[in-house]
Short mmCIF file of C-alpha atoms in Angstrom, two decimals:
data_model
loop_
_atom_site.label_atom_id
_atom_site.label_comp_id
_atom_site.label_asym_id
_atom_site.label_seq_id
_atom_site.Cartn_x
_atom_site.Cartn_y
_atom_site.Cartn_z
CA UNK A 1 6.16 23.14 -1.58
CA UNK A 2 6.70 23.47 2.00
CA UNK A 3 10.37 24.19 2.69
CA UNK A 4 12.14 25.52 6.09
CA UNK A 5 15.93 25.66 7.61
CA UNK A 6 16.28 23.02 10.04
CA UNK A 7 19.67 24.30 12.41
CA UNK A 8 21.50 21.77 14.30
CA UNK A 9 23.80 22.47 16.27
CA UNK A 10 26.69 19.52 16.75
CA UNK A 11 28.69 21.23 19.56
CA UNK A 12 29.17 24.43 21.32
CA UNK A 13 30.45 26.00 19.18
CA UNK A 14 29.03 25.14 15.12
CA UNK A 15 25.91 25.30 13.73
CA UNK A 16 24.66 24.35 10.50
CA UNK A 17 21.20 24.70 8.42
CA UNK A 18 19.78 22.55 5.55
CA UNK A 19 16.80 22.54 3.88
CA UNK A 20 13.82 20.50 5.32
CA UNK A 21 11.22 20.00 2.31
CA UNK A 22 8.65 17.48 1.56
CA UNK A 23 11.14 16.09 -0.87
CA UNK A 24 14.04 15.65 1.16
CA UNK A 25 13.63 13.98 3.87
CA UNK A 26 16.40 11.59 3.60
CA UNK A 27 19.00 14.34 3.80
CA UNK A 28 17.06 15.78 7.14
CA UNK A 29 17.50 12.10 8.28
CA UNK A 30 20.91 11.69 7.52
CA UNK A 31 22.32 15.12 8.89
CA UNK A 32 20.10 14.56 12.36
CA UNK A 33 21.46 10.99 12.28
CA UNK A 34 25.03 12.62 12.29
CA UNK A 35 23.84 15.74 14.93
CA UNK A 36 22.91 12.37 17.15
CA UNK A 37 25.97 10.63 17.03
CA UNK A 38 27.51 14.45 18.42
CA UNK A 39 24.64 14.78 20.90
CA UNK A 40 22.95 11.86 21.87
CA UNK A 41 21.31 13.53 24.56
CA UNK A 42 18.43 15.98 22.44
CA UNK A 43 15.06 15.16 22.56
CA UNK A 44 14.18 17.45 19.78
CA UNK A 45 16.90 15.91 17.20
CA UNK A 46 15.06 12.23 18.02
CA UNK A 47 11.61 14.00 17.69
CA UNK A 48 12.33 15.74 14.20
CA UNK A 49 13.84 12.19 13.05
CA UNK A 50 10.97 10.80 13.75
CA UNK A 51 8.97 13.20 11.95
CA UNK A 52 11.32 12.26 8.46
CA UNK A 53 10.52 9.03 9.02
CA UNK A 54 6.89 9.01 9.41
CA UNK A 55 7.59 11.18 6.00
CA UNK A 56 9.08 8.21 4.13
CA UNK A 57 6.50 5.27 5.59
CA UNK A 58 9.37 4.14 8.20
CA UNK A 59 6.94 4.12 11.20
CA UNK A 60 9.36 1.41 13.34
CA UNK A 61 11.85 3.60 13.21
CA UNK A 62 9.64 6.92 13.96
CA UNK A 63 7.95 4.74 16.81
CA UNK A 64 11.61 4.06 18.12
CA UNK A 65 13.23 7.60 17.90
CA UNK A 66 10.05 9.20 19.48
CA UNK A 67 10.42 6.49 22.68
CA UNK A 68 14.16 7.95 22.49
CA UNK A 69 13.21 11.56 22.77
CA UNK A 70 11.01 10.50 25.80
CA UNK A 71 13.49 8.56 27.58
CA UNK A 72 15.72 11.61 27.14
CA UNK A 73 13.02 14.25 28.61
CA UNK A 74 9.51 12.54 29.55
CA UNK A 75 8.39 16.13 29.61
CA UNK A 76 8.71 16.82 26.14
CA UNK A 77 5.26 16.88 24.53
CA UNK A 78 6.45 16.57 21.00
CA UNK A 79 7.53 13.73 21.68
CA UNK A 80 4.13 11.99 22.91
CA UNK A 81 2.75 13.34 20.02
CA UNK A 82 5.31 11.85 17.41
CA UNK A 83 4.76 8.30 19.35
CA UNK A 84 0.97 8.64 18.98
CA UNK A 85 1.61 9.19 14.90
CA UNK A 86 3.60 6.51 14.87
CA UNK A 87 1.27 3.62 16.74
CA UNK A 88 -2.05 4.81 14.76
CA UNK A 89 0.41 4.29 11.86
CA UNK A 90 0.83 0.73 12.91
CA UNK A 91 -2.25 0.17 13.43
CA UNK A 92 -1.77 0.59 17.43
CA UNK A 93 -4.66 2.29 18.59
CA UNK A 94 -4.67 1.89 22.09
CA UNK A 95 -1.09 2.68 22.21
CA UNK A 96 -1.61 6.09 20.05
CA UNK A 97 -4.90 6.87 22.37
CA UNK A 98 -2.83 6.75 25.71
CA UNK A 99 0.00 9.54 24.58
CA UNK A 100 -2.99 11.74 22.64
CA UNK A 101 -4.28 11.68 26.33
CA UNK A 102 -0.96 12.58 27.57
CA UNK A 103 -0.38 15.56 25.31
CA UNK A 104 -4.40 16.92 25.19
CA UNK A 105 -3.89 16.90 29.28
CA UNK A 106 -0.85 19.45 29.24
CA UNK A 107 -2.39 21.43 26.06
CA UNK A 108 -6.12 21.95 27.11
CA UNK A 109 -6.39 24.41 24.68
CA UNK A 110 -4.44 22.57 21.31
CA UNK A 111 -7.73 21.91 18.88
CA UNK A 112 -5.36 19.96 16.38
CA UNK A 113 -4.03 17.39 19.45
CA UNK A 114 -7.93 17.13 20.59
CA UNK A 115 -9.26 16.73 17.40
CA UNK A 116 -7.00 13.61 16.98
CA UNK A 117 -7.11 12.36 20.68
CA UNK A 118 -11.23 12.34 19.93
CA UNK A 119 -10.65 10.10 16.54
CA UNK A 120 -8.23 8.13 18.32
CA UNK A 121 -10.52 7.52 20.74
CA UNK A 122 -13.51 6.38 18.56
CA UNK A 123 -11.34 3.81 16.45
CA UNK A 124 -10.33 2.31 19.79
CA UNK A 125 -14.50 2.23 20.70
CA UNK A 126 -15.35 1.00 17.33
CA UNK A 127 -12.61 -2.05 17.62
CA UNK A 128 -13.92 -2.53 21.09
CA UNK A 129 -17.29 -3.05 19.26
CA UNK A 130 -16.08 -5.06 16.45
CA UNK A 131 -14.89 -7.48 18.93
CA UNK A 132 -17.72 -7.61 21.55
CA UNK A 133 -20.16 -8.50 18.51
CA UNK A 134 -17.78 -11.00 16.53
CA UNK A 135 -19.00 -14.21 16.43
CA UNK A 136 -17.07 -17.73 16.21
CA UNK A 137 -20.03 -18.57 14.00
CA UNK A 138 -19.09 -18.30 10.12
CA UNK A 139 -19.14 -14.36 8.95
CA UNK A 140 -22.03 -14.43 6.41
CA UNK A 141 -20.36 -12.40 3.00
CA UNK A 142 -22.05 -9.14 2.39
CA UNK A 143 -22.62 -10.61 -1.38
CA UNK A 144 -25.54 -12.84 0.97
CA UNK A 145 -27.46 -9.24 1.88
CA UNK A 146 -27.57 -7.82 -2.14
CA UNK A 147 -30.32 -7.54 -3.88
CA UNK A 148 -28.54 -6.43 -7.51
CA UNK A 149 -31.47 -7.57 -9.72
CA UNK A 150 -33.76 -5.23 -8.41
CA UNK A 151 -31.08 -2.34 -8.11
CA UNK A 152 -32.30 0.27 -11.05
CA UNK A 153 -30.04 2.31 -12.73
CA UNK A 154 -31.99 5.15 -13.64
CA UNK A 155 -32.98 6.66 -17.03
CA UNK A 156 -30.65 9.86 -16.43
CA UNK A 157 -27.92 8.00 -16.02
CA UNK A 158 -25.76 8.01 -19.55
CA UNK A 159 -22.57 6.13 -18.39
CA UNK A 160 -21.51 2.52 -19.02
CA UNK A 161 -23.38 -0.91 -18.35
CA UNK A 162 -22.75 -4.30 -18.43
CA UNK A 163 -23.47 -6.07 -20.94
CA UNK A 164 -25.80 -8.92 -19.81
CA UNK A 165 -24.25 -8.65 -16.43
CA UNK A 166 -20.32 -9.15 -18.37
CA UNK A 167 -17.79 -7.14 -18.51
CA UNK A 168 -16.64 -6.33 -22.60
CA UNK A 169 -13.84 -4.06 -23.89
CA UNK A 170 -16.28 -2.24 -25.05
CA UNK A 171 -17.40 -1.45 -21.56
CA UNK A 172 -14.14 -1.17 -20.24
CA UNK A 173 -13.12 1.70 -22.83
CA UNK A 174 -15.95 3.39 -22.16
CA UNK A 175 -15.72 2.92 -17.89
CA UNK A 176 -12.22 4.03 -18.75
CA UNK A 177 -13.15 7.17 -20.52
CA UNK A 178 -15.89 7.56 -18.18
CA UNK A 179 -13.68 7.85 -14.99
CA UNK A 180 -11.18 10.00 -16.62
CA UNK A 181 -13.79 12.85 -16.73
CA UNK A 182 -14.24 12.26 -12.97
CA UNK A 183 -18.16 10.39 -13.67
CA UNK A 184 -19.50 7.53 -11.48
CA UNK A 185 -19.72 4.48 -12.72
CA UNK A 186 -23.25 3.70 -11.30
CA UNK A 187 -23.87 0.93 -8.29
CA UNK A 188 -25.28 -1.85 -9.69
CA UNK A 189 -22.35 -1.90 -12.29
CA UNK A 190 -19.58 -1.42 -9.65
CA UNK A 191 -21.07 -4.06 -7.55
CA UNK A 192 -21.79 -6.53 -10.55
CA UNK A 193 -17.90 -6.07 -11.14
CA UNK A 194 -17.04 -6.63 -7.59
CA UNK A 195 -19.59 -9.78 -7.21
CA UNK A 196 -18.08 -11.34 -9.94
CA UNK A 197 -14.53 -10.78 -8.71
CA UNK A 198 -15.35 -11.93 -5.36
CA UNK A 199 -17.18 -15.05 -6.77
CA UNK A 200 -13.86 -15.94 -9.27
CA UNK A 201 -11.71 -15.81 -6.43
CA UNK A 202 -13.56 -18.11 -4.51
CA UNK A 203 -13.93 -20.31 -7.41
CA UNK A 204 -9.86 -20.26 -6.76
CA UNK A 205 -9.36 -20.83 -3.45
CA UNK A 206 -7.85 -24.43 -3.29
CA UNK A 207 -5.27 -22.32 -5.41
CA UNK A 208 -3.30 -20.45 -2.62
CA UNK A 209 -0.22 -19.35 -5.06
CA UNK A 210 -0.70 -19.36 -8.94
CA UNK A 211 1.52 -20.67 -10.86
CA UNK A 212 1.23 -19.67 -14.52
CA UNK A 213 4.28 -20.43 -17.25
CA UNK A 214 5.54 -18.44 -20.44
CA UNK A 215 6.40 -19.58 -24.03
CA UNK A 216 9.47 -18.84 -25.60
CA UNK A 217 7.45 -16.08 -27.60
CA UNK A 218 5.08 -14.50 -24.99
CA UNK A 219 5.76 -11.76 -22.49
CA UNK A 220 4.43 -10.15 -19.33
CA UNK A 221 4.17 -6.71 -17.98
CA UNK A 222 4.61 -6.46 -14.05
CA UNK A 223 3.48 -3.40 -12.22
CA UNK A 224 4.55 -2.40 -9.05
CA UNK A 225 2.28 0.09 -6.78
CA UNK A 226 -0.28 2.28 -8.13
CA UNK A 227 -1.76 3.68 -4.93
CA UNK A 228 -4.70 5.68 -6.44
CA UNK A 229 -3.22 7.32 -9.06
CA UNK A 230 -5.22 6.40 -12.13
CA UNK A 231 -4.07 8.93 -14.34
CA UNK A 232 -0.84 7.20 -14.55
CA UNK A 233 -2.44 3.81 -14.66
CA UNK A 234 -4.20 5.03 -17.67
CA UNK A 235 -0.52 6.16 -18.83
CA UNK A 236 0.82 2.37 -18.21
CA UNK A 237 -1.62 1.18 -20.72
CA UNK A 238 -0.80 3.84 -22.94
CA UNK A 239 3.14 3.15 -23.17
CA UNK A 240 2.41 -0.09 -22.87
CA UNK A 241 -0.83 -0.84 -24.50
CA UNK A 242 -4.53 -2.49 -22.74
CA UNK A 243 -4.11 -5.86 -21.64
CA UNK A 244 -5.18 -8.71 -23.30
CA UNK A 245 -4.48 -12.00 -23.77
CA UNK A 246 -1.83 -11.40 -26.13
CA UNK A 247 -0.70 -8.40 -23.40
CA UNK A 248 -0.75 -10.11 -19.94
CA UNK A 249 -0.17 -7.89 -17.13
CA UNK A 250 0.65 -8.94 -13.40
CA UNK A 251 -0.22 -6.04 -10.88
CA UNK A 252 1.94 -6.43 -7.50
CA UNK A 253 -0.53 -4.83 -4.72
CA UNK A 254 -0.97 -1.93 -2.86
CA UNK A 255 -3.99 -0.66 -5.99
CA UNK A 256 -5.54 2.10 -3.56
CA UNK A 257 -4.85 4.52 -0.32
CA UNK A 258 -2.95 7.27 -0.76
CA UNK A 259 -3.89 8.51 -4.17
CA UNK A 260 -7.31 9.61 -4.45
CA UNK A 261 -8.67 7.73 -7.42
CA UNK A 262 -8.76 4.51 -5.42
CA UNK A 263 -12.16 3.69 -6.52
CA UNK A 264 -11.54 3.98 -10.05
CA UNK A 265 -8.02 1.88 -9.75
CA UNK A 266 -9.88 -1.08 -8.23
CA UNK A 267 -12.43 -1.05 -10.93
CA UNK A 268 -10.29 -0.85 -13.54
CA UNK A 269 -8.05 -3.33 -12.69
CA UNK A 270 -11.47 -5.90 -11.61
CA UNK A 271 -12.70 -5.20 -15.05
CA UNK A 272 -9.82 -6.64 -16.50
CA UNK A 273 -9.47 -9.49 -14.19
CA UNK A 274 -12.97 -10.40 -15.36
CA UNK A 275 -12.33 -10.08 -19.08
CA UNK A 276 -9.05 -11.66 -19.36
CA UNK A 277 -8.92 -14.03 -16.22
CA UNK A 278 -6.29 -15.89 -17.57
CA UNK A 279 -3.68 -12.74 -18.27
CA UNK A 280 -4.32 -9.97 -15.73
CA UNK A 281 -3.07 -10.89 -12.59
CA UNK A 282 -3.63 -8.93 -8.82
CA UNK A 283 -1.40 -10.17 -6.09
CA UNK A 284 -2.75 -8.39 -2.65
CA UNK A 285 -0.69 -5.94 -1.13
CA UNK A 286 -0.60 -4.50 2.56
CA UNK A 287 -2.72 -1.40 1.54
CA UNK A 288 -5.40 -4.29 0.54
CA UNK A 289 -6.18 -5.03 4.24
CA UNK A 290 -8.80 -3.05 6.37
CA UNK A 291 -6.40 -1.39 8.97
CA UNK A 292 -4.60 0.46 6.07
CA UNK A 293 -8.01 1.55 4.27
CA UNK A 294 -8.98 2.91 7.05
CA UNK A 295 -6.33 5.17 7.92
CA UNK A 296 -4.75 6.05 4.48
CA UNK A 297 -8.37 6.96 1.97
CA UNK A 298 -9.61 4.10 0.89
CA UNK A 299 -12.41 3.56 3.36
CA UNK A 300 -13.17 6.25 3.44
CA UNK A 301 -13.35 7.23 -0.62
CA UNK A 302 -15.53 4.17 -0.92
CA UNK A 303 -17.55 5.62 1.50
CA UNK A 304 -17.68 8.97 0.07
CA UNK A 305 -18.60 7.65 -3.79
CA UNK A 306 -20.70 4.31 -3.06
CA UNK A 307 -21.76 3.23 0.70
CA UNK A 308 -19.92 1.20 3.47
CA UNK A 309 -21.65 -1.60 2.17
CA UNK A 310 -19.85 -1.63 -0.74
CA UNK A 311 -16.07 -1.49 1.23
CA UNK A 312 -17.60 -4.34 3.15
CA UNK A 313 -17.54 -5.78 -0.28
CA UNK A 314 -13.95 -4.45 -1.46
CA UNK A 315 -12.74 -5.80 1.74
CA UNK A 316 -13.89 -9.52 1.41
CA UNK A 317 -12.12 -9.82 -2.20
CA UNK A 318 -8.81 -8.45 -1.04
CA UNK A 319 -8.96 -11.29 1.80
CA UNK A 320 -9.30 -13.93 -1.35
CA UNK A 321 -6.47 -12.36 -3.65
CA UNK A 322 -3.51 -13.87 -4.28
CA UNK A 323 -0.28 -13.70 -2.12
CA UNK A 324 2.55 -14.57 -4.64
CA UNK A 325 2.63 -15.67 -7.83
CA UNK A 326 5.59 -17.93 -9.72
CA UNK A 327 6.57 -17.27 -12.94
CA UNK A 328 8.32 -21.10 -15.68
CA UNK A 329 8.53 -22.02 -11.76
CA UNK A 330 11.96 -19.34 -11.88
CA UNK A 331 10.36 -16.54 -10.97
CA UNK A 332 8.64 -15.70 -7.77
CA UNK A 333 6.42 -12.49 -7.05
CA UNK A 334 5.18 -10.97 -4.02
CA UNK A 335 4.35 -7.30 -3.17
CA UNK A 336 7.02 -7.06 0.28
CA UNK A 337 9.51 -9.85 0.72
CA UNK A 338 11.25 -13.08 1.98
CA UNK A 339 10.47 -14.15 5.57
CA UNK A 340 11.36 -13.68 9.30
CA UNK A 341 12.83 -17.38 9.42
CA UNK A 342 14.97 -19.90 6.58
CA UNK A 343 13.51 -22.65 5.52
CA UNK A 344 9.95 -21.95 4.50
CA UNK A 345 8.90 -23.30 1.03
CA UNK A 346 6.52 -22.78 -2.04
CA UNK A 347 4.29 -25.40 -0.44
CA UNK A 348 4.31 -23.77 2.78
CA UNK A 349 2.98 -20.37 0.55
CA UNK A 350 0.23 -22.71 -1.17
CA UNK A 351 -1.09 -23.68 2.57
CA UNK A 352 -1.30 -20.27 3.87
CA UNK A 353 -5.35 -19.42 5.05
CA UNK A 354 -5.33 -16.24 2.77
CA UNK A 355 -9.12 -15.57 3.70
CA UNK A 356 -8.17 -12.98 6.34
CA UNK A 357 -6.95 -9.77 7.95
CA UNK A 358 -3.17 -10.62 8.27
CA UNK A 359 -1.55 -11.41 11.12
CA UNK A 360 1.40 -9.60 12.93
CA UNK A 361 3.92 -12.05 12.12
CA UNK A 362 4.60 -15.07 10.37
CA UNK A 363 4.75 -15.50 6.76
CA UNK A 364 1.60 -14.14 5.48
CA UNK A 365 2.95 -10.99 7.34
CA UNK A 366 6.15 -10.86 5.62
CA UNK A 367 5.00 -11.62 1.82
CA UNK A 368 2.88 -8.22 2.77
CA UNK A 369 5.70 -6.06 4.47
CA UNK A 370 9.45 -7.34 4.41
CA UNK A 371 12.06 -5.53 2.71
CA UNK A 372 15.32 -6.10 1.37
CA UNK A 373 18.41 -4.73 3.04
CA UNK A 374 22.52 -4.63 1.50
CA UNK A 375 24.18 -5.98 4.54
CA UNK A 376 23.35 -9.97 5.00
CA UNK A 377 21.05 -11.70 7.87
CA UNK A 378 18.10 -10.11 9.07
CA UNK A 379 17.30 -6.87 11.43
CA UNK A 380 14.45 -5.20 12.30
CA UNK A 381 12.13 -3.47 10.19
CA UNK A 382 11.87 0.04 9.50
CA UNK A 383 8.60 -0.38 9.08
CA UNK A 384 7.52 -1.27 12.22
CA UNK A 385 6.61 -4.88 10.88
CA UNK A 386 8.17 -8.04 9.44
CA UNK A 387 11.61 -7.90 8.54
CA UNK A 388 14.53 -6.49 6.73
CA UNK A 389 16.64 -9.37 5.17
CA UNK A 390 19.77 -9.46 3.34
CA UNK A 391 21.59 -11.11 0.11
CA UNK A 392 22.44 -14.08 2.13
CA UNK A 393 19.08 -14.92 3.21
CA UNK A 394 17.78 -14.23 -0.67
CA UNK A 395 20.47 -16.70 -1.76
CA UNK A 396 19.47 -19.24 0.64
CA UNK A 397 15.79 -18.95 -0.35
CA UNK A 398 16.32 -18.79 -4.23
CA UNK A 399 18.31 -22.03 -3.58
CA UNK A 400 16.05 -24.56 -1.74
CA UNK A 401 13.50 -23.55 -4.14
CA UNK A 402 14.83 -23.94 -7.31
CA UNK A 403 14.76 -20.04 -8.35
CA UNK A 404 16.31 -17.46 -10.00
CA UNK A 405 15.26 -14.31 -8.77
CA UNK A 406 11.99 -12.51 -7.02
CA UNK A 407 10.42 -9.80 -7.79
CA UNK A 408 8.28 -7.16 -5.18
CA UNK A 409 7.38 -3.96 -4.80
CA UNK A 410 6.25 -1.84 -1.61
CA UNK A 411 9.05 0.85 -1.18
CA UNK A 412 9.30 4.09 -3.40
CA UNK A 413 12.27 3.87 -5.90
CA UNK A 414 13.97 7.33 -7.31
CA UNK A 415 14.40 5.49 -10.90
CA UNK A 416 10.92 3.50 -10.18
CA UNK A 417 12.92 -0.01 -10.14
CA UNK A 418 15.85 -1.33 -7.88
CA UNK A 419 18.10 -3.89 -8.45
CA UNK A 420 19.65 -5.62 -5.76
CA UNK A 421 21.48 -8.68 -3.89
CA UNK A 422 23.72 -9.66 -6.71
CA UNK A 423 20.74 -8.93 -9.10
CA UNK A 424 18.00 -11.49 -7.45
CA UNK A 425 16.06 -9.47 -5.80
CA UNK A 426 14.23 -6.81 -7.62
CA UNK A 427 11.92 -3.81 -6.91
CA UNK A 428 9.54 -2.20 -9.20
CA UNK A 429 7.11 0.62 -8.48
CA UNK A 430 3.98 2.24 -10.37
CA UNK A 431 3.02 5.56 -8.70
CA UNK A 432 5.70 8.18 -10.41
CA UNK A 433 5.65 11.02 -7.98
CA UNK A 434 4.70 9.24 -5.46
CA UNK A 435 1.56 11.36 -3.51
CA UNK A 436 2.42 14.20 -5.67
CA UNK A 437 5.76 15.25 -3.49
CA UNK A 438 8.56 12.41 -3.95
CA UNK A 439 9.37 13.22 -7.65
CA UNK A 440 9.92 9.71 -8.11
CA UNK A 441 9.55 8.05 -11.56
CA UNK A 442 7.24 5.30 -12.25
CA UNK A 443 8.60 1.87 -13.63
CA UNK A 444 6.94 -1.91 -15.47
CA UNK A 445 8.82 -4.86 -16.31
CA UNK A 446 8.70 -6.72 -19.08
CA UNK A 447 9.50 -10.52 -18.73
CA UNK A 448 10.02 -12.75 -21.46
CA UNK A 449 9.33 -16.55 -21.51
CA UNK A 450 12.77 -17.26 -23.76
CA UNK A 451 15.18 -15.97 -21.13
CA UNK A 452 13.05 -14.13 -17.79
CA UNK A 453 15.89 -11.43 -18.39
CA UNK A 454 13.90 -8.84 -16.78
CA UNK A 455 13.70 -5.21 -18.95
CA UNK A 456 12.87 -2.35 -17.06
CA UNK A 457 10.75 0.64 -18.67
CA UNK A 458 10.25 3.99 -16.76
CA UNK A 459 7.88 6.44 -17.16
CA UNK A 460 6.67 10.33 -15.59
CA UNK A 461 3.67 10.97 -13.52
CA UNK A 462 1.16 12.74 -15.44
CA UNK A 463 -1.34 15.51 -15.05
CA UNK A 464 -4.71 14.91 -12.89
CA UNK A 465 -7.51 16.59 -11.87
CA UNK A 466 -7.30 19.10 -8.35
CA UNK A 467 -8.12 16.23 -5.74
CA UNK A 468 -5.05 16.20 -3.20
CA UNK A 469 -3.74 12.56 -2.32
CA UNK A 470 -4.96 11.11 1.40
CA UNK A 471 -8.03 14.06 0.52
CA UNK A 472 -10.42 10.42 1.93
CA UNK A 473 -7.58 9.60 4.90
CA UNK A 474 -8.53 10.01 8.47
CA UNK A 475 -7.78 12.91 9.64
CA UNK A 476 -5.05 11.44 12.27
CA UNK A 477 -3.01 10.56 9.16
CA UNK A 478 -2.61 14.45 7.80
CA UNK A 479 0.49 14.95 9.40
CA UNK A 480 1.16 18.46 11.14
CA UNK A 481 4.22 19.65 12.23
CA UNK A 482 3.63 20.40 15.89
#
């Protein structure tokens, strides 16, 4: 683990270390937060802030303090290169591209700033391109360009196959099994899956929000992030046993990036979205849009193990998944949050055009990327985008729609679940060691139709094969330390 002695010095005349490691980076924001409020004036405390918080996903706030550090000295190249992080983070490309410019000008001779200011560069070409060839005509679906009945799977190949073109639990034991020894499952079989999915969903479209209800006697298991990490999915349905339709399980987004077993989440979890339609659930998180896959593995692992075709594919079902889901009409699920503005409604969810890329704002935006915050009202994201918003505003919501509590996932939790705002907002999350440095535990749910008390089981990350997580991100993401 990589560890150093960050010294800050608060005045003339004290110093003081502590210990900068992948794992705490909330201490090295917290003591440079207090080094700040002494000396308000360093470029370099602002710069390695920033750096903690592109760490721990807070890219508003590492886009903010690296602005800081340049206001303080415009001369400071660490700080260009912090700001660049932070808008290819967001999704900013042009942004990013102008300060990689900046800081490959004054270091020539810096292969790790050039090697990003040239990959910069060619995202901003290839959105140029996406754009100058978009059409207002209707996108044809990549499904339209498949030719899956004359796909052969060849005679070497031993692994599973549909079974008449449908998925069994016979085939999903063995795809299981089959991905656990690192195999691929063969094309035609991952795109059957994927077909089907996509053709389900748009089977589904007049319904924008499911609504599903529980007897007094059933239960269901809700899963927070899994980012990749399928050796701990497979551990969820060990402690907790396979779905089925006597074992319903609602997955709350954010499937793939980061971890590098994307491939084999998504699969999974289609497979049993096929086989029990009724009782698996996938809401769509923000790693299920294309900006995200393209910059933290998934693209790019699709890419590696099938073709760009097939991501094509991935990315058209995420655009039809779900955004929420209410649970007895008490309950109501989401992978971020509650919204930018009061008043919005479950019928104002149900009209929502879901068919897309999401937009910067708005409340498609913030059932993707809000998160809760202690103090009441709303502030500005840490994130970069959406919202933070407090009890108050939960209370408000929960009362003009007739419900109890929500439920969402999207931050890292040290137990794995969070409880907040009076015990009406809750967080759950599925990836225990979160990109094998956060030493986070991994937590389900389990709700039950007699009361919707919610019970909260927590779990260890497990052992997996030698593939390092983000080993399919662009390279821009791999964080250095200049």
């Amino acid at each position: 683990m990589f560890e150093c002695m960050i010294k800050v010095q608060l005045n003339s005349n004290f110093v003081f270390s502590f210990p900068y490691s992948e794992k705490d980076y909330e201490n090295a924001i917290k003591y440079y937060s207090e080094a700040l409020e002494l000396n308000p004036s360093n470029a370099i405390y602002y710069s390695n802030r920033s750096l903690a918080y592109l760490r721990t996903e807070c890219y508003g706030y590492a886009l903010a303090d690296a602005t800081k550090a340049l206001e303080v000295d415009k001369n400071y190249i660490k700080g260009y290169y912090r700001r660049a992080t932070s808008n290819m983070a967001l999704g900013k490309f042009k942004a990013a591209l102008k300060d990689y410019e900046t800081v490959v000008r004054v270091r020539p001779n810096d292969k790790d700033a050039r090697m990003k200011y040239q990959e910069c560069n060619k995202i901003v070409k290839q959105k140029a391109f996406e754009r100058a060839i978009a059409s207002d005509e209707t996108k044809k679906s990549v499904v339209d360009s498949l030719d899956i009945e004359n796909m052969t799977i060849e005679d070497d190949y031993t692994g599973p196959k549909l079974e008449d073109g449908k998925v069994t639990l016979k085939f999903m034991k063995e795809m299981m099994d089959w991905f656990k020894d690192q195999k691929k499952l063969h094309r035609k079989c991952a795109y059957q899956v994927t077909i089907v999915i996509y053709m389900t969903y748009i089977l589904h479209s007049l319904l924008k929000m499911f609504c599903f209800s529980l007897s007094q006697t059933e239960k269901i298991t809700i899963c927070g992030d899994t980012h990749g990490q399928y050796y701990d999915l497979l551990n969820i349905f060990k402690l907790n046993g396979l779905p089925s339709d006597t074992n319903p399980y609602l997955f709350n987004g954010d499937f793939v990036d980061r971890g590098s077993f994307s491939v084999e989440v998504i699969l999974t979890l289609f497979g049993f979205k096929l086989l029990y339609p009724n009782n698996f659930h996938l809401l769509r998180g923000n790693h299920e849009t294309d900006n995200m896959n393209q910059m933290y593995g998934f693209e790019g692992e699709v890419k590696a193990k099938y073709t760009a075709q097939m991501f094509q594919l991935f990315s058209e079902v995420f655009q039809w998944l779900p955004l929420a889901q209410c649970i007895n009409n008490k309950v109501l699920v989401m992978h971020g949050g509650l919204f930018s503005e009061d008043g919005v409604t479950l019928e104002d969810l149900r009209k929502i055009d879901r068919n897309r890329q999401p937009p910067d704002s708005g409340p498609m935006c913030d059932l993707l990327w809000s998160d809760p915050q202690p103090q009441n009202g709303r502030s500005i994201s840490k994130r970069g985008v959406s919202c933070q918003f407090g009890p108050d505003v939960t209370e408000r919501f929960l009362e003009q729609n007739k419900l109890d509590f929500i439920v969402r996932s999207h931050e890292v939790k040290a137990e794995g679940y969070e409880v907040t705002h009076s015990g009406k907002c809750i967080t759950v999350f599925s990836a225990p060691n979160y990109c094998d440095q956060m030493g986070n535990k991994g937590a389900y749910i389990h709700l039950r139709g007699s009361d919707l008390k919610p019970e909260f089981h927590q779990f260890t990350a497990v052992p997996h094969p030698n593939v390092k997580p983000m080993a399919y991100a662009n390279t821009l993401m791999q964080l250095g330390m200049m």
